[in-house]
Every structure is written in structure tokens, then in C-alpha cells.
């Protein structure tokens, strides 16, 4: 039948209309969370500001809270059917499962794989010749360090030594 | 007549229920489900890029922090607020569509469109500053070592920055086209627009675009030490 005169609901579900007040309060919440993200990153007092792991956790936690608010209220997942919720949550579960690949990258230093040695990032060589596509290391040195008046200022030219 | 004794969010004329669906609820749920299936593919699309970002940031945290300090976090913050506002106005447009208030719906969609254009304008200023500063990671990459970060890491950082924010920008442009088309169809009272579902589907896409930026902004502009 092209037109349905039967108003029986599929699975007894009535479509929810999110109120304007709820939408406005969610927007206000998101704006506050955004300010909190910036505040935590730029205006945190010094003992905490230098602590990498807690700062990363705070930033990601705030981002996830904001994402939850957008997905649950603005996208209506909170009020939708279980099947739609399954798809929505399933997609983000997939994203987390993607990080299983870290098992590969995290264990490469267990074997001598070139380029994945467990070295401090600041001791990486800064030899310009290692950069692809640049044939003349000297011209690159001249190109990239116009502000360096002495060789000592340019760490890259010395190859990180 | 539709809606007797039920709080359906549908037009009085009611959308047509096609042969394969049991009732209007199932039909509407299938449309929303189809849109979510597409959004899951978008999660996969961006997810892979976020993974690459995560991998290199984990390895070069301090260099990424130094490089992120040279991005304009204030402009990025304005962009974030603009997109949040656009997401709110899009949600309001869906609300008005459900209440069958066409004028308010078009007003909300206009605000969304203006916010989207505002985002692109701000992005244009950011990109042109970087392009003129030689920070596009091609053979003209002018990386100044007094930034105290490794040049290869800088190339990786800016590659990720331009690819991820550029791809996001492309999605914003597509969103603008979708919203513009939707507004045109509503104004022309096109037969495709019989209820709130087209607006809801465009809204789902737009909220996803906002969601991606909610993660992009702190990951590129606000990297801790």
C-alpha cells in the first residue's frame, strides 16, 4: 500500500522532539567545556602544566565529554531506537579497536627494526641529507636558517651532535 | 489523517510510506540508520588519520608541543565556537522541522550556513599565513631550526595538519552544499521534503563534521608539553 492509514507504531516507538531549552543548555555546556579545554591547556598553573600525562588525560576527557553531548543530544542518539544506537556506538567502538594496531608499533623496538629504536626524541639526528627530495644539503642549510648567524645556532646543520 | 492521538513529528499530509516498510516509524528509522551507516564510514575515514596522528605524537610529544605553539590557538578557538554554534542552529532547524515551522527552520539553517562560511573564512586566513610562511611540507618547506624541533617531525606534523584540517574543510564545503540544497528544496516546496527526515539527515552529517573538529582542535592547537 502506498499510503498507510494504520498509525500503528513500529515497535511502539514514538519519535522524540528535543526541546529548545535542552538544545540551548547543551550548547551552553559545550561552550563551557570548550573554555575549559583552552583554560586547561593555556592557563593551567605551572606545577600541573608541565605534567604531560595528566594534561593529555584532561584534554582527551573534555573532548570525549563534548563528543558525548553532541552525539547524545544534538544527534538524538539518546532518544533513538536501539538499532540506531547500536550503529552509532558501534562506529566509535570500531575507532577504539583500531588502536589495537599499537601492539605492532609498541613492540617494534623488541626487534631491531631500523627507525624504531627506543631513543629520546630530542636526540634525533638533524642531518638535512636525510630529508627526502632535497639534493643539496648545503642549499637547504642556507634556506632554512636565515636567522642563524653562527653554525652553533643551527642544530640541524650539525646533525644533532 | 495523520497524528490522531499520537505525538508524531510529521506533517498533516504525512509522508508516503513505501511498500517495503511496515509503517512510517520503520521507514523513518531506516533513513536515519542509513545515514548513520554512512557516518560510520566517515568515522573509519577520519579514524585512520587520527591513528596516524596518535602514533607520531606519542613518539614525538615534545616536538609536537613546540610545533603546536606556532599554530594560532585563538583563531582555532573562534572556529570551534563558530562550529558549535552552527551545530546548535542545525539542531534547532531539525526541531523546527519536527514542529513544522518552516520560517524558523529556514532561519536556523541560514545561521548554520553563515557559521559554516565563517569557519571557512577563518581557515583561509590561517592557511594563507602558513602557506606564505613556507610551512607546506613540500620541497619549498622553510623550516626554521630555531623552532628547536626536529625538521622531519615538523614535516610530519604539518602534513598531518594540512591533510586532516583540509579534509575537514572539504567536509564543511560538502555540508554547505547539502544545507544550501535542502534550503532550496524547502523554499520551492519540493515533493522530496514531506517531513523532517531530510533535515535530520543533513543535521546528522553536520553534527559529525562538528564532532571531528571538536577532536582536531585540542589535538593540533592545544598540545601539552
mmCIF file of C-alpha atoms in Angstrom:
data_model
loop_
_atom_site.group_PDB
_atom_site.id
_atom_site.type_symbol
_atom_site.label_atom_id
_atom_site.label_comp_id
_atom_site.label_asym_id
_atom_site.label_seq_id
_atom_site.Cartn_x
_atom_site.Cartn_y
_atom_site.Cartn_z
ATOM 1 C CA UNK A 1 0.000 0.000 0.000
ATOM 2 C CA UNK A 2 1.348 3.415 -0.941
ATOM 3 C CA UNK A 3 -0.301 5.277 1.912
ATOM 4 C CA UNK A 4 -0.556 3.994 5.434
ATOM 5 C CA UNK A 5 -3.837 4.691 7.195
ATOM 6 C CA UNK A 6 -2.723 2.464 10.015
ATOM 7 C CA UNK A 7 -0.895 4.520 12.621
ATOM 8 C CA UNK A 8 0.426 1.548 14.496
ATOM 9 C CA UNK A 9 3.926 2.407 15.643
ATOM 10 C CA UNK A 10 6.777 0.157 14.658
ATOM 11 C CA UNK A 11 7.988 -1.450 17.889
ATOM 12 C CA UNK A 12 5.912 1.036 19.905
ATOM 13 C CA UNK A 13 8.449 3.823 19.326
ATOM 14 C CA UNK A 14 7.339 7.460 19.232
ATOM 15 C CA UNK A 15 9.716 9.974 17.795
ATOM 16 C CA UNK A 16 11.134 12.282 20.432
ATOM 17 C CA UNK A 17 11.301 16.039 19.851
ATOM 18 C CA UNK A 18 14.164 17.561 21.820
ATOM 19 C CA UNK A 19 13.043 20.808 23.409
ATOM 20 C CA UNK A 20 14.635 24.159 22.612
ATOM 21 C CA UNK A 21 15.661 24.528 26.256
ATOM 22 C CA UNK A 22 17.508 21.220 26.193
ATOM 23 C CA UNK A 23 19.296 22.174 22.968
ATOM 24 C CA UNK A 24 20.245 25.605 24.341
ATOM 25 C CA UNK A 25 21.537 24.181 27.626
ATOM 26 C CA UNK A 26 23.585 21.592 25.716
ATOM 27 C CA UNK A 27 25.105 24.366 23.588
ATOM 28 C CA UNK A 28 25.953 26.329 26.726
ATOM 29 C CA UNK A 29 27.526 23.213 28.223
ATOM 30 C CA UNK A 30 29.616 22.702 25.067
ATOM 31 C CA UNK A 31 30.799 26.323 25.132
ATOM 32 C CA UNK A 32 31.821 25.969 28.797
ATOM 33 C CA UNK A 33 33.663 22.731 28.017
ATOM 34 C CA UNK A 34 35.451 24.469 25.143
ATOM 35 C CA UNK A 35 36.558 27.231 27.510
ATOM 36 C CA UNK A 36 37.681 24.531 29.971
ATOM 37 C CA UNK A 37 39.770 22.871 27.235
ATOM 38 C CA UNK A 38 41.517 26.145 26.418
ATOM 39 C CA UNK A 39 41.873 27.045 30.088
ATOM 40 C CA UNK A 40 43.439 23.696 30.939
ATOM 41 C CA UNK A 41 45.866 23.916 28.025
ATOM 42 C CA UNK A 42 46.891 27.565 28.223
ATOM 43 C CA UNK A 43 46.188 28.841 31.727
ATOM 44 C CA UNK A 44 46.910 25.903 33.997
ATOM 45 C CA UNK A 45 49.295 26.881 36.842
ATOM 46 C CA UNK A 46 52.829 25.620 36.427
ATOM 47 C CA UNK A 47 53.172 22.536 38.610
ATOM 48 C CA UNK A 48 50.367 20.894 36.622
ATOM 49 C CA UNK A 49 51.077 22.495 33.264
ATOM 50 C CA UNK A 50 54.309 20.546 32.740
ATOM 51 C CA UNK A 51 52.851 17.165 33.615
ATOM 52 C CA UNK A 52 52.324 15.551 30.203
ATOM 53 C CA UNK A 53 50.171 12.564 31.042
ATOM 54 C CA UNK A 54 47.612 14.280 33.334
ATOM 55 C CA UNK A 55 47.298 17.204 30.892
ATOM 56 C CA UNK A 56 46.711 14.805 27.987
ATOM 57 C CA UNK A 57 44.133 12.904 30.011
ATOM 58 C CA UNK A 58 42.304 16.128 30.888
ATOM 59 C CA UNK A 59 42.263 17.303 27.249
ATOM 60 C CA UNK A 60 41.012 13.979 25.879
ATOM 61 C CA UNK A 61 38.454 13.571 28.682
ATOM 62 C CA UNK A 62 36.963 17.003 27.970
ATOM 63 C CA UNK A 63 36.874 16.230 24.234
ATOM 64 C CA UNK A 64 35.040 12.961 24.904
ATOM 65 C CA UNK A 65 32.514 14.674 27.169
ATOM 66 C CA UNK A 66 31.839 17.248 24.423
ATOM 67 C CA UNK A 67 31.537 14.473 21.832
ATOM 68 C CA UNK A 68 29.072 12.609 24.045
ATOM 69 C CA UNK A 69 26.932 15.757 24.398
ATOM 70 C CA UNK A 70 26.856 16.281 20.610
ATOM 71 C CA UNK A 71 26.119 12.627 19.828
ATOM 72 C CA UNK A 72 23.543 12.073 22.602
ATOM 73 C CA UNK A 73 21.569 15.337 22.376
ATOM 74 C CA UNK A 74 22.231 17.104 19.056
ATOM 75 C CA UNK A 75 22.333 13.880 17.043
ATOM 76 C CA UNK A 76 19.480 12.429 19.099
ATOM 77 C CA UNK A 77 21.129 9.078 19.839
ATOM 78 C CA UNK A 78 19.898 9.263 23.440
ATOM 79 C CA UNK A 79 16.287 9.234 22.275
ATOM 80 C CA UNK A 80 16.528 6.982 19.277
ATOM 81 C CA UNK A 81 15.879 3.274 18.745
ATOM 82 C CA UNK A 82 18.291 0.612 19.957
ATOM 83 C CA UNK A 83 19.253 -0.336 16.405
ATOM 84 C CA UNK A 84 20.359 3.214 15.534
ATOM 85 C CA UNK A 85 22.163 3.440 18.875
ATOM 86 C CA UNK A 86 23.979 0.186 18.041
ATOM 87 C CA UNK A 87 25.232 1.618 14.740
ATOM 88 C CA UNK A 88 26.277 4.902 16.363
ATOM 89 C CA UNK A 89 28.117 3.317 19.277
ATOM 90 C CA UNK A 90 29.482 0.553 17.078
ATOM 91 C CA UNK A 91 31.216 3.066 14.849
ATOM 92 C CA UNK A 92 33.062 4.630 17.746
ATOM 93 C CA UNK A 93 33.865 1.203 19.238
ATOM 94 C CA UNK A 94 35.497 0.374 15.893
ATOM 95 C CA UNK A 95 37.609 3.517 16.269
ATOM 96 C CA UNK A 96 38.899 2.360 19.629
ATOM 97 C CA UNK A 97 39.567 -1.136 18.303
ATOM 98 C CA UNK A 98 41.753 0.478 15.621
ATOM 99 C CA UNK A 99 44.249 1.224 18.374
ATOM 100 C CA UNK A 100 44.921 -2.499 18.698
ATOM 101 C CA UNK A 101 47.425 -1.713 15.925
ATOM 102 C CA UNK A 102 49.537 -0.043 18.596
ATOM 103 C CA UNK A 103 50.526 -3.585 19.535
ATOM 104 C CA UNK A 104 52.590 -3.578 16.328
ATOM 105 C CA UNK A 105 54.212 -0.185 16.771
ATOM 106 C CA UNK A 106 54.662 -0.540 20.505
ATOM 107 C CA UNK A 107 56.626 -3.790 20.145
ATOM 108 C CA UNK A 108 58.883 -2.897 17.226
ATOM 109 C CA UNK A 109 61.779 -1.977 19.483
ATOM 110 C CA UNK A 110 61.730 -5.558 20.765
ATOM 111 C CA UNK A 111 63.268 -6.413 17.409
ATOM 112 C CA UNK A 112 65.970 -4.361 15.716
ATOM 113 C CA UNK A 113 63.660 -2.607 13.217
ATOM 114 C CA UNK A 114 65.513 0.333 11.667
ATOM 115 C CA UNK A 115 63.939 3.665 12.507
ATOM 116 C CA UNK A 116 62.040 2.413 15.571
ATOM 117 C CA UNK A 117 64.889 2.411 18.047
ATOM 118 C CA UNK A 118 63.907 3.498 21.509
ATOM 119 C CA UNK A 119 65.725 6.833 21.557
ATOM 120 C CA UNK A 120 64.823 10.102 23.167
ATOM 121 C CA UNK A 121 63.068 12.254 20.550
ATOM 122 C CA UNK A 122 65.331 15.246 21.204
ATOM 123 C CA UNK A 123 68.401 13.249 20.194
ATOM 124 C CA UNK A 124 67.057 12.541 16.711
ATOM 125 C CA UNK A 125 69.598 13.333 14.048
ATOM 126 C CA UNK A 126 69.024 16.583 12.315
ATOM 127 C CA UNK A 127 71.044 15.785 9.221
ATOM 128 C CA UNK A 128 69.406 17.650 6.310
ATOM 129 C CA UNK A 129 70.550 14.941 3.900
ATOM 130 C CA UNK A 130 68.061 12.567 5.496
ATOM 131 C CA UNK A 131 65.159 14.678 4.330
ATOM 132 C CA UNK A 132 63.640 13.303 1.121
ATOM 133 C CA UNK A 133 63.579 15.336 -2.023
ATOM 134 C CA UNK A 134 66.412 17.643 -1.089
ATOM 135 C CA UNK A 135 69.532 17.007 -3.072
ATOM 136 C CA UNK A 136 71.692 19.801 -1.830
ATOM 137 C CA UNK A 137 72.037 19.801 1.942
ATOM 138 C CA UNK A 138 74.042 22.982 1.822
ATOM 139 C CA UNK A 139 71.339 24.891 -0.037
ATOM 140 C CA UNK A 140 68.810 23.630 2.493
ATOM 141 C CA UNK A 141 71.022 24.863 5.321
ATOM 142 C CA UNK A 142 71.124 28.270 3.688
ATOM 143 C CA UNK A 143 67.393 28.169 3.010
ATOM 144 C CA UNK A 144 66.190 27.208 6.422
ATOM 145 C CA UNK A 145 68.403 29.102 8.763
ATOM 146 C CA UNK A 146 68.408 32.721 7.647
ATOM 147 C CA UNK A 147 68.204 33.759 11.254
ATOM 148 C CA UNK A 148 71.213 31.702 12.333
ATOM 149 C CA UNK A 149 74.316 33.847 12.402
ATOM 150 C CA UNK A 150 76.665 31.142 13.689
ATOM 151 C CA UNK A 151 76.787 27.410 12.982
ATOM 152 C CA UNK A 152 76.147 26.763 16.640
ATOM 153 C CA UNK A 153 72.677 28.229 16.415
ATOM 154 C CA UNK A 154 71.624 25.768 13.778
ATOM 155 C CA UNK A 155 71.377 22.366 15.403
ATOM 156 C CA UNK A 156 70.238 20.690 12.188
ATOM 157 C CA UNK A 157 73.330 21.508 10.197
ATOM 158 C CA UNK A 158 75.473 19.834 12.789
ATOM 159 C CA UNK A 159 73.341 16.686 12.575
ATOM 160 C CA UNK A 160 72.247 16.823 16.159
ATOM 161 C CA UNK A 161 75.723 16.445 17.640
ATOM 162 C CA UNK B 1 -5.443 11.778 8.663
ATOM 163 C CA UNK B 2 -2.164 11.510 10.423
ATOM 164 C CA UNK B 3 -1.491 12.087 14.070
ATOM 165 C CA UNK B 4 -4.759 11.211 15.837
ATOM 166 C CA UNK B 5 -3.880 10.502 19.454
ATOM 167 C CA UNK B 6 -0.169 10.275 18.630
ATOM 168 C CA UNK B 7 2.638 12.756 19.087
ATOM 169 C CA UNK B 8 4.239 12.084 15.729
ATOM 170 C CA UNK B 9 6.577 14.742 14.419
ATOM 171 C CA UNK B 10 5.115 14.643 10.885
ATOM 172 C CA UNK B 11 3.268 16.942 8.548
ATOM 173 C CA UNK B 12 -0.527 16.807 8.490
ATOM 174 C CA UNK B 13 -0.382 15.436 4.948
ATOM 175 C CA UNK B 14 2.062 12.795 6.112
ATOM 176 C CA UNK B 15 4.938 11.372 4.145
ATOM 177 C CA UNK B 16 4.306 8.436 1.873
ATOM 178 C CA UNK B 17 5.048 5.031 3.388
ATOM 179 C CA UNK B 18 6.728 2.890 0.756
ATOM 180 C CA UNK B 19 5.813 -0.709 0.059
ATOM 181 C CA UNK B 20 8.730 -2.352 1.829
ATOM 182 C CA UNK B 21 8.094 -0.642 5.156
ATOM 183 C CA UNK B 22 5.618 -1.736 7.783
ATOM 184 C CA UNK B 23 4.773 1.783 8.926
ATOM 185 C CA UNK B 24 6.096 5.345 8.932
ATOM 186 C CA UNK B 25 8.234 4.772 12.030
ATOM 187 C CA UNK B 26 10.107 1.916 10.422
ATOM 188 C CA UNK B 27 10.614 3.950 7.258
ATOM 189 C CA UNK B 28 11.973 6.942 9.150
ATOM 190 C CA UNK B 29 14.188 4.725 11.297
ATOM 191 C CA UNK B 30 15.643 3.125 8.168
ATOM 192 C CA UNK B 31 16.529 6.538 6.717
ATOM 193 C CA UNK B 32 18.280 7.567 9.926
ATOM 194 C CA UNK B 33 20.014 4.188 10.126
ATOM 195 C CA UNK B 34 21.255 4.581 6.559
ATOM 196 C CA UNK B 35 22.704 7.975 7.426
ATOM 197 C CA UNK B 36 24.412 6.511 10.486
ATOM 198 C CA UNK B 37 25.863 3.718 8.327
ATOM 199 C CA UNK B 38 27.430 6.431 6.155
ATOM 200 C CA UNK B 39 28.684 8.306 9.230
ATOM 201 C CA UNK B 40 30.334 5.100 10.474
ATOM 202 C CA UNK B 41 32.290 5.010 7.197
ATOM 203 C CA UNK B 42 33.310 8.610 7.873
ATOM 204 C CA UNK B 43 34.492 7.546 11.339
ATOM 205 C CA UNK B 44 36.659 4.970 9.587
ATOM 206 C CA UNK B 45 37.927 7.613 7.169
ATOM 207 C CA UNK B 46 38.985 10.057 9.859
ATOM 208 C CA UNK B 47 39.805 7.322 12.355
ATOM 209 C CA UNK B 48 42.763 6.120 10.324
ATOM 210 C CA UNK B 49 44.154 9.676 10.195
ATOM 211 C CA UNK B 50 43.640 10.137 13.925
ATOM 212 C CA UNK B 51 45.510 6.897 14.489
ATOM 213 C CA UNK B 52 48.487 8.100 12.421
ATOM 214 C CA UNK B 53 48.432 11.354 14.358
ATOM 215 C CA UNK B 54 48.340 9.473 17.653
ATOM 216 C CA UNK B 55 51.261 7.271 16.613
ATOM 217 C CA UNK B 56 53.591 10.151 15.744
ATOM 218 C CA UNK B 57 52.506 12.311 18.625
ATOM 219 C CA UNK B 58 53.219 9.501 21.080
ATOM 220 C CA UNK B 59 56.681 9.171 19.611
ATOM 221 C CA UNK B 60 57.486 12.891 19.341
ATOM 222 C CA UNK B 61 55.404 14.520 22.070
ATOM 223 C CA UNK B 62 57.825 17.365 22.878
ATOM 224 C CA UNK B 63 58.392 18.263 19.212
ATOM 225 C CA UNK B 64 54.649 18.253 18.578
ATOM 226 C CA UNK B 65 54.178 20.561 21.566
ATOM 227 C CA UNK B 66 56.761 23.029 20.206
ATOM 228 C CA UNK B 67 55.198 22.952 16.742
ATOM 229 C CA UNK B 68 51.651 23.374 18.045
ATOM 230 C CA UNK B 69 52.678 26.573 19.806
ATOM 231 C CA UNK B 70 53.159 28.132 16.386
ATOM 232 C CA UNK B 71 49.536 27.497 15.415
ATOM 233 C CA UNK B 72 47.070 30.270 16.168
ATOM 234 C CA UNK B 73 45.038 28.761 19.019
ATOM 235 C CA UNK B 74 42.863 31.873 19.340
ATOM 236 C CA UNK B 75 41.687 31.630 15.729
ATOM 237 C CA UNK B 76 41.205 27.909 16.238
ATOM 238 C CA UNK B 77 39.150 28.635 19.342
ATOM 239 C CA UNK B 78 36.946 31.071 17.431
ATOM 240 C CA UNK B 79 36.500 28.405 14.747
ATOM 241 C CA UNK B 80 35.491 25.882 17.404
ATOM 242 C CA UNK B 81 32.894 28.256 18.844
ATOM 243 C CA UNK B 82 31.553 29.026 15.373
ATOM 244 C CA UNK B 83 31.126 25.328 14.612
ATOM 245 C CA UNK B 84 29.469 24.667 17.978
ATOM 246 C CA UNK B 85 27.055 27.499 17.217
ATOM 247 C CA UNK B 86 26.370 26.033 13.790
ATOM 248 C CA UNK B 87 25.703 22.626 15.368
ATOM 249 C CA UNK B 88 23.234 24.248 17.781
ATOM 250 C CA UNK B 89 21.441 26.112 14.991
ATOM 251 C CA UNK B 90 21.309 22.883 12.940
ATOM 252 C CA UNK B 91 19.728 21.063 15.896
ATOM 253 C CA UNK B 92 17.227 23.917 16.178
ATOM 254 C CA UNK B 93 16.459 23.582 12.453
ATOM 255 C CA UNK B 94 15.632 19.894 12.997
ATOM 256 C CA UNK B 95 13.474 20.883 15.990
ATOM 257 C CA UNK B 96 11.546 23.436 13.909
ATOM 258 C CA UNK B 97 11.197 20.913 11.071
ATOM 259 C CA UNK B 98 9.642 18.454 13.519
ATOM 260 C CA UNK B 99 7.247 21.193 14.674
ATOM 261 C CA UNK B 100 6.534 22.106 11.026
ATOM 262 C CA UNK B 101 7.650 25.720 11.486
ATOM 263 C CA UNK B 102 9.160 26.338 8.053
ATOM 264 C CA UNK B 103 10.148 30.007 8.535
ATOM 265 C CA UNK B 104 12.025 29.279 11.766
ATOM 266 C CA UNK B 105 13.584 26.215 10.168
ATOM 267 C CA UNK B 106 14.904 28.284 7.258
ATOM 268 C CA UNK B 107 16.186 30.912 9.692
ATOM 269 C CA UNK B 108 18.093 28.293 11.680
ATOM 270 C CA UNK B 109 19.525 26.769 8.501
ATOM 271 C CA UNK B 110 20.650 30.245 7.398
ATOM 272 C CA UNK B 111 22.517 30.712 10.684
ATOM 273 C CA UNK B 112 24.161 27.310 10.164
ATOM 274 C CA UNK B 113 25.192 28.284 6.651
ATOM 275 C CA UNK B 114 26.635 31.611 7.810
ATOM 276 C CA UNK B 115 28.624 29.883 10.557
ATOM 277 C CA UNK B 116 29.966 27.393 8.009
ATOM 278 C CA UNK B 117 31.132 30.209 5.745
ATOM 279 C CA UNK B 118 32.639 31.979 8.733
ATOM 280 C CA UNK B 119 34.609 28.834 9.556
ATOM 281 C CA UNK B 120 35.970 28.683 6.011
ATOM 282 C CA UNK B 121 36.939 32.368 6.050
ATOM 283 C CA UNK B 122 38.910 31.922 9.276
ATOM 284 C CA UNK B 123 40.501 28.758 7.844
ATOM 285 C CA UNK B 124 41.503 30.755 4.761
ATOM 286 C CA UNK B 125 43.376 33.285 6.889
ATOM 287 C CA UNK B 126 45.109 30.516 8.841
ATOM 288 C CA UNK B 127 46.145 28.616 5.727
ATOM 289 C CA UNK B 128 47.363 31.668 3.836
ATOM 290 C CA UNK B 129 49.557 32.627 6.800
ATOM 291 C CA UNK B 130 51.121 29.171 6.755
ATOM 292 C CA UNK B 131 51.484 28.966 3.002
ATOM 293 C CA UNK B 132 53.185 32.361 2.844
ATOM 294 C CA UNK B 133 55.407 31.273 5.748
ATOM 295 C CA UNK B 134 56.596 28.266 3.734
ATOM 296 C CA UNK B 135 55.141 25.725 6.115
ATOM 297 C CA UNK B 136 53.520 23.499 3.485
ATOM 298 C CA UNK B 137 55.610 20.307 3.664
ATOM 299 C CA UNK B 138 56.738 20.195 0.042
ATOM 300 C CA UNK B 139 60.219 20.858 -1.375
ATOM 301 C CA UNK B 140 59.777 24.545 -0.508
ATOM 302 C CA UNK B 141 59.355 23.752 3.167
ATOM 303 C CA UNK B 142 61.108 26.564 5.028
ATOM 304 C CA UNK B 143 61.517 25.191 8.465
ATOM 305 C CA UNK B 144 63.488 27.376 10.834
ATOM 306 C CA UNK B 145 65.604 25.347 13.161
ATOM 307 C CA UNK B 146 65.400 27.912 15.883
ATOM 308 C CA UNK B 147 61.936 26.456 16.486
ATOM 309 C CA UNK B 148 64.005 23.790 18.307
ATOM 310 C CA UNK B 149 62.013 20.926 16.836
ATOM 311 C CA UNK B 150 63.231 18.203 14.501
ATOM 312 C CA UNK B 151 62.699 19.057 10.817
ATOM 313 C CA UNK B 152 61.387 15.629 9.845
ATOM 314 C CA UNK B 153 58.925 15.720 12.734
ATOM 315 C CA UNK B 154 57.914 19.217 11.609
ATOM 316 C CA UNK B 155 57.192 17.884 8.129
ATOM 317 C CA UNK B 156 55.103 15.076 9.619
ATOM 318 C CA UNK B 157 53.262 17.493 11.888
ATOM 319 C CA UNK B 158 52.392 19.897 9.087
ATOM 320 C CA UNK B 159 51.495 17.037 6.746
ATOM 321 C CA UNK B 160 49.037 15.756 9.308
ATOM 322 C CA UNK B 161 47.786 19.274 9.991
ATOM 323 C CA UNK B 162 47.068 20.122 6.350
ATOM 324 C CA UNK B 163 45.628 16.708 5.481
ATOM 325 C CA UNK B 164 43.341 16.437 8.497
ATOM 326 C CA UNK B 165 42.140 20.031 8.662
ATOM 327 C CA UNK B 166 41.988 20.199 4.856
ATOM 328 C CA UNK B 167 39.865 17.053 4.692
ATOM 329 C CA UNK B 168 37.669 18.509 7.409
ATOM 330 C CA UNK B 169 37.380 21.714 5.350
ATOM 331 C CA UNK B 170 36.270 19.673 2.328
ATOM 332 C CA UNK B 171 33.581 18.117 4.517
ATOM 333 C CA UNK B 172 32.471 21.596 5.593
ATOM 334 C CA UNK B 173 32.151 22.603 1.926
ATOM 335 C CA UNK B 174 30.096 19.477 1.201
ATOM 336 C CA UNK B 175 27.951 20.307 4.224
ATOM 337 C CA UNK B 176 27.383 23.824 2.868
ATOM 338 C CA UNK B 177 26.231 22.339 -0.439
ATOM 339 C CA UNK B 178 23.880 19.927 1.353
ATOM 340 C CA UNK B 179 22.390 22.644 3.576
ATOM 341 C CA UNK B 180 22.016 25.001 0.608
ATOM 342 C CA UNK B 181 20.276 22.297 -1.413
ATOM 343 C CA UNK B 182 17.987 21.478 1.495
ATOM 344 C CA UNK B 183 17.054 25.141 1.895
ATOM 345 C CA UNK B 184 16.330 25.415 -1.825
ATOM 346 C CA UNK B 185 14.088 22.358 -1.746
ATOM 347 C CA UNK B 186 12.216 23.668 1.297
ATOM 348 C CA UNK B 187 11.700 27.103 -0.259
ATOM 349 C CA UNK B 188 10.470 25.565 -3.518
ATOM 350 C CA UNK B 189 8.189 23.213 -1.527
ATOM 351 C CA UNK B 190 9.711 20.311 -3.410
ATOM 352 C CA UNK B 191 7.956 16.935 -3.160
ATOM 353 C CA UNK B 192 11.093 15.379 -1.626
ATOM 354 C CA UNK B 193 10.534 17.381 1.563
ATOM 355 C CA UNK B 194 7.425 15.830 3.117
ATOM 356 C CA UNK B 195 8.618 15.722 6.715
ATOM 357 C CA UNK B 196 11.563 16.489 8.988
ATOM 358 C CA UNK B 197 13.667 13.476 7.922
ATOM 359 C CA UNK B 198 15.738 15.195 5.171
ATOM 360 C CA UNK B 199 16.625 17.959 7.649
ATOM 361 C CA UNK B 200 17.507 15.389 10.305
ATOM 362 C CA UNK B 201 19.790 13.528 7.906
ATOM 363 C CA UNK B 202 21.634 16.677 6.851
ATOM 364 C CA UNK B 203 21.792 17.563 10.540
ATOM 365 C CA UNK B 204 23.417 14.242 11.415
ATOM 366 C CA UNK B 205 26.121 14.882 8.796
ATOM 367 C CA UNK B 206 26.699 18.394 10.057
ATOM 368 C CA UNK B 207 26.976 17.304 13.690
ATOM 369 C CA UNK B 208 29.559 14.741 12.633
ATOM 370 C CA UNK B 209 31.613 17.481 10.927
ATOM 371 C CA UNK B 210 31.468 19.441 14.189
ATOM 372 C CA UNK B 211 32.440 16.329 16.138
ATOM 373 C CA UNK B 212 35.612 15.885 14.067
ATOM 374 C CA UNK B 213 36.660 19.483 14.738
ATOM 375 C CA UNK B 214 35.968 19.043 18.477
ATOM 376 C CA UNK B 215 38.783 16.489 18.434
ATOM 377 C CA UNK B 216 41.020 18.209 15.869
ATOM 378 C CA UNK B 217 41.240 21.499 17.768
ATOM 379 C CA UNK B 218 42.788 20.255 21.034
ATOM 380 C CA UNK B 219 44.903 17.671 19.211
ATOM 381 C CA UNK B 220 46.646 20.234 16.999
ATOM 382 C CA UNK B 221 46.332 23.593 18.726
ATOM 383 C CA UNK B 222 46.466 22.716 22.422
ATOM 384 C CA UNK B 223 49.149 20.053 22.722
ATOM 385 C CA UNK B 224 50.579 19.940 26.266
ATOM 386 C CA UNK B 225 54.287 19.632 26.973
#
